[in-house]
């Protein structure tokens, strides 16, 4: 067993398959270096893009205009460690993206009652539990904060009861691994 959770490996499986398929078309499937470069390129691009989208979504849900949210995104990207960590295959940016997306689901659930929001939040937190163990601390902070953000106790219980449907299988995987 690796000292890290299984989530990062699970995220890389489809990227490995995609890289192998692309290299097979060009007859270079045995070249591990090119495969690793393609996997890294896919991972870094997709995680950075998803992180930017989640950040923009959260800023919009917090009430910023499109222009302010876009400016905030540029400032965040250029003045924080985001630009450094987004060039790394480590799991920090992915963990942050999952936390931001969960926050977005909670903020969105304040004004809409779509059942997919809590289901999505549960799946995101479940994947997060399999990406980085110590991310449980900010995740628990999000759960506690959501008690106040979702308005009343009934909405909070409904949200997290539905989240448990998609969170539980991920937690079982984490416990098994």
CSV table of N, CA, C and O in Angstrom, one decimal, residues 52 115 136:
chain,number,residue,atom,x,y,z
A,52,UNK,N,-10.1,26.9,-11.7
A,52,UNK,CA,-10.5,28.3,-12.1
A,52,UNK,C,-12.0,28.4,-12.2
A,52,UNK,O,-12.6,29.4,-11.7
A,115,UNK,N,-31.8,18.4,-6.2
A,115,UNK,CA,-31.3,17.2,-5.5
A,115,UNK,C,-29.8,16.9,-5.9
A,115,UNK,O,-29.1,16.2,-5.1
A,136,UNK,N,-9.8,16.4,5.6
A,136,UNK,CA,-11.0,16.2,6.4
A,136,UNK,C,-11.2,17.4,7.3
A,136,UNK,O,-12.4,17.7,7.6
